[in-house]
């Protein structure tokens, strides 16, 4: 009696955090049990932290199958940026288990809007202010990787202002 075997001991892929639910990861995963008949039946499943963010198909196999891992819920780089879990192919006999590691790295996308320190900015200028004079500093926060980053900007736009 043979244990199921995967075509690799480890699978790695990088995908965008904006991958839609149902997106199939671009991995070539095959599993085979060289036994025949009922002895070649086995179950495939994922184990590990956050493995519920992905689903596999098929899960019940006889003989040989190509396995697909798909996104099960929306992903968020700022919450989890990497997934490491185990892929098992298990017969009913306890010591007949195939095993492989799966590593998924998320690619961060610009998906969070900045938060400004005020909803509205009002300024007053003298009409003879010199071009290039700093007239306003705007602060905003943009969240990346659970850390906020602060940016500021200040500029008087235009080269001159003519009043008629």
Short mmCIF file of C-alpha atoms in Angstrom, two decimals:
data_model
loop_
_atom_site.label_atom_id
_atom_site.label_comp_id
_atom_site.label_asym_id
_atom_site.label_seq_id
_atom_site.Cartn_x
_atom_site.Cartn_y
_atom_site.Cartn_z
CA UNK A 1 0.00 0.00 0.00
CA UNK A 2 1.50 3.36 -1.11
CA UNK A 3 1.04 6.79 0.45
CA UNK A 4 -0.17 9.63 -1.80
CA UNK A 5 2.65 11.82 -3.16
CA UNK A 6 2.69 15.43 -4.35
CA UNK A 7 4.76 16.46 -7.37
CA UNK A 8 6.72 18.89 -5.15
CA UNK A 9 7.50 19.21 -1.45
CA UNK A 10 6.89 22.97 -1.48
CA UNK A 11 4.77 25.39 -3.50
CA UNK A 12 5.34 29.16 -3.45
CA UNK A 13 3.52 31.98 -5.17
CA UNK A 14 3.07 35.77 -4.89
CA UNK A 15 -0.36 37.21 -5.64
CA UNK A 16 -1.93 40.65 -5.36
CA UNK A 17 -3.99 41.37 -2.26
CA UNK A 18 -6.75 42.39 -4.71
CA UNK A 19 -7.15 38.83 -6.03
CA UNK A 20 -10.88 38.17 -6.18
CA UNK A 21 -12.68 35.43 -4.26
CA UNK A 22 -12.54 32.37 -6.50
CA UNK A 23 -9.19 33.32 -8.07
CA UNK A 24 -7.13 30.17 -8.73
CA UNK A 25 -3.53 30.47 -7.60
CA UNK A 26 -1.07 29.88 -10.46
CA UNK A 27 0.39 26.71 -8.96
CA UNK A 28 0.84 23.31 -10.60
CA UNK A 29 -0.05 20.84 -7.87
CA UNK A 30 -0.48 17.18 -8.66
CA UNK A 31 -1.02 14.35 -6.23
CA UNK A 32 -0.97 10.65 -7.03
CA UNK A 33 -1.53 7.41 -5.15
CA UNK A 34 0.03 4.49 -7.03
CA UNK A 35 -2.33 1.98 -5.45
CA UNK A 36 -5.29 0.64 -7.41
CA UNK A 37 -9.01 0.53 -6.74
CA UNK A 38 -10.25 1.46 -3.27
CA UNK A 39 -6.67 1.55 -1.95
CA UNK A 40 -6.01 4.60 -4.13
CA UNK A 41 -8.71 6.73 -2.46
CA UNK A 42 -7.62 9.64 -0.25
CA UNK A 43 -8.62 13.08 1.04
CA UNK A 44 -6.71 16.34 0.50
CA UNK A 45 -6.86 19.26 2.94
CA UNK A 46 -5.07 22.41 4.13
CA UNK A 47 -3.86 22.90 7.72
CA UNK A 48 -2.41 26.00 9.36
CA UNK A 49 -3.09 29.54 10.46
CA UNK A 50 -5.42 31.36 8.08
CA UNK A 51 -5.66 28.36 5.74
CA UNK A 52 -9.42 29.04 5.76
CA UNK A 53 -8.66 32.04 3.52
CA UNK A 54 -8.22 29.49 0.73
CA UNK A 55 -10.12 26.46 -0.54
CA UNK A 56 -8.86 23.45 -2.44
CA UNK A 57 -10.49 21.24 -5.00
CA UNK A 58 -10.95 18.42 -5.41
CA UNK A 59 -10.83 17.17 -1.84
CA UNK A 60 -11.78 13.51 -2.43
CA UNK A 61 -9.51 11.75 -4.90
CA UNK A 62 -9.02 8.33 -6.36
CA UNK A 63 -5.65 7.67 -8.00
CA UNK A 64 -4.44 11.01 -9.34
CA UNK A 65 -5.62 14.63 -9.48
CA UNK A 66 -4.57 18.19 -10.25
CA UNK A 67 -5.23 20.30 -7.16
CA UNK A 68 -6.42 23.90 -7.35
CA UNK A 69 -6.09 26.37 -4.49
CA UNK A 70 -8.52 29.29 -4.72
CA UNK A 71 -9.06 32.47 -2.72
CA UNK A 72 -11.99 31.87 -0.32
CA UNK A 73 -12.37 35.29 1.32
CA UNK A 74 -11.13 38.82 0.50
CA UNK A 75 -7.42 39.21 1.26
CA UNK A 76 -5.80 42.21 2.97
CA UNK A 77 -2.04 42.79 2.99
CA UNK A 78 -2.33 45.14 5.99
CA UNK A 79 -3.86 42.29 8.03
CA UNK A 80 -1.89 39.26 6.76
CA UNK A 81 0.93 39.65 4.24
CA UNK A 82 2.05 36.02 4.06
CA UNK A 83 0.38 32.64 4.38
CA UNK A 84 2.27 29.46 5.28
CA UNK A 85 0.33 26.26 5.62
CA UNK A 86 0.50 22.55 4.99
CA UNK A 87 -1.18 20.49 2.30
CA UNK A 88 -1.98 16.91 3.27
CA UNK A 89 -3.14 13.91 1.23
CA UNK A 90 -4.41 11.34 3.69
CA UNK A 91 -5.51 7.76 3.18
CA UNK A 92 -7.52 5.97 5.84
CA UNK A 93 -4.33 4.22 6.98
CA UNK A 94 -2.60 6.53 9.54
CA UNK A 95 0.96 6.30 8.19
CA UNK A 96 -0.05 6.80 4.54
CA UNK A 97 0.05 10.58 4.34
CA UNK A 98 1.48 12.82 1.61
CA UNK A 99 2.66 16.25 2.66
CA UNK A 100 3.73 19.55 1.07
CA UNK A 101 4.29 23.15 2.23
CA UNK A 102 2.38 26.04 0.64
CA UNK A 103 3.71 29.60 0.88
CA UNK A 104 1.66 32.52 -0.43
CA UNK A 105 3.05 36.05 -0.34
CA UNK A 106 0.66 38.97 -0.86
CA UNK A 107 1.68 41.94 -2.97
CA UNK A 108 0.58 45.22 -1.39
CA UNK A 109 -1.65 47.46 -3.49
CA UNK A 110 -2.61 51.10 -2.98
CA UNK A 111 -6.06 50.26 -1.62
CA UNK A 112 -6.39 52.60 1.40
CA UNK A 113 -7.36 56.23 0.98
CA UNK A 114 -5.38 58.85 2.90
CA UNK A 115 -6.88 60.36 6.05
CA UNK A 116 -6.37 64.12 6.27
CA UNK A 117 -5.89 65.97 9.57
CA UNK A 118 -8.81 68.32 8.70
CA UNK A 119 -11.83 67.98 6.43
CA UNK A 120 -11.42 71.55 5.04
CA UNK A 121 -8.51 74.00 4.80
CA UNK A 122 -9.00 77.80 4.59
CA UNK A 123 -6.11 80.21 4.08
CA UNK A 124 -5.79 83.97 3.60
CA UNK A 125 -2.96 85.51 1.59
CA UNK A 126 -1.70 89.02 1.10
CA UNK A 127 -1.96 89.96 -2.54
CA UNK A 128 1.77 90.65 -2.75
CA UNK A 129 2.92 87.26 -1.40
CA UNK A 130 6.04 86.03 -3.19
CA UNK A 131 5.65 83.09 -5.56
CA UNK A 132 7.17 80.00 -3.96
CA UNK A 133 6.19 81.04 -0.43
CA UNK A 134 4.92 78.15 1.67
CA UNK A 135 1.31 78.94 2.51
CA UNK A 136 -0.15 75.69 3.83
CA UNK A 137 1.03 72.40 5.27
CA UNK A 138 -1.32 69.50 4.77
CA UNK A 139 -0.85 66.39 6.89
CA UNK A 140 -2.33 63.05 6.04
CA UNK A 141 -1.93 59.46 7.05
CA UNK A 142 -1.73 56.51 4.73
CA UNK A 143 -1.81 53.05 6.26
CA UNK A 144 0.69 50.43 5.12
CA UNK A 145 1.44 47.12 6.81
CA UNK A 146 -0.38 48.05 10.05
CA UNK A 147 1.91 51.09 10.43
CA UNK A 148 0.80 54.56 9.50
CA UNK A 149 3.07 56.81 7.48
CA UNK A 150 2.80 60.59 7.67
CA UNK A 151 3.39 62.85 4.71
CA UNK A 152 3.22 66.60 4.30
CA UNK A 153 3.15 68.93 1.35
CA UNK A 154 3.21 72.69 0.89
CA UNK A 155 3.32 74.78 -2.27
CA UNK A 156 1.89 77.94 -3.79
CA UNK A 157 0.77 76.91 -7.26
CA UNK A 158 1.30 79.15 -10.28
CA UNK A 159 3.90 81.71 -11.30
CA UNK A 160 1.80 84.86 -10.92
CA UNK A 161 -1.70 86.06 -10.24
CA UNK A 162 -3.26 88.89 -12.15
CA UNK A 163 -6.27 90.71 -10.79
CA UNK A 164 -8.44 92.57 -13.28
#
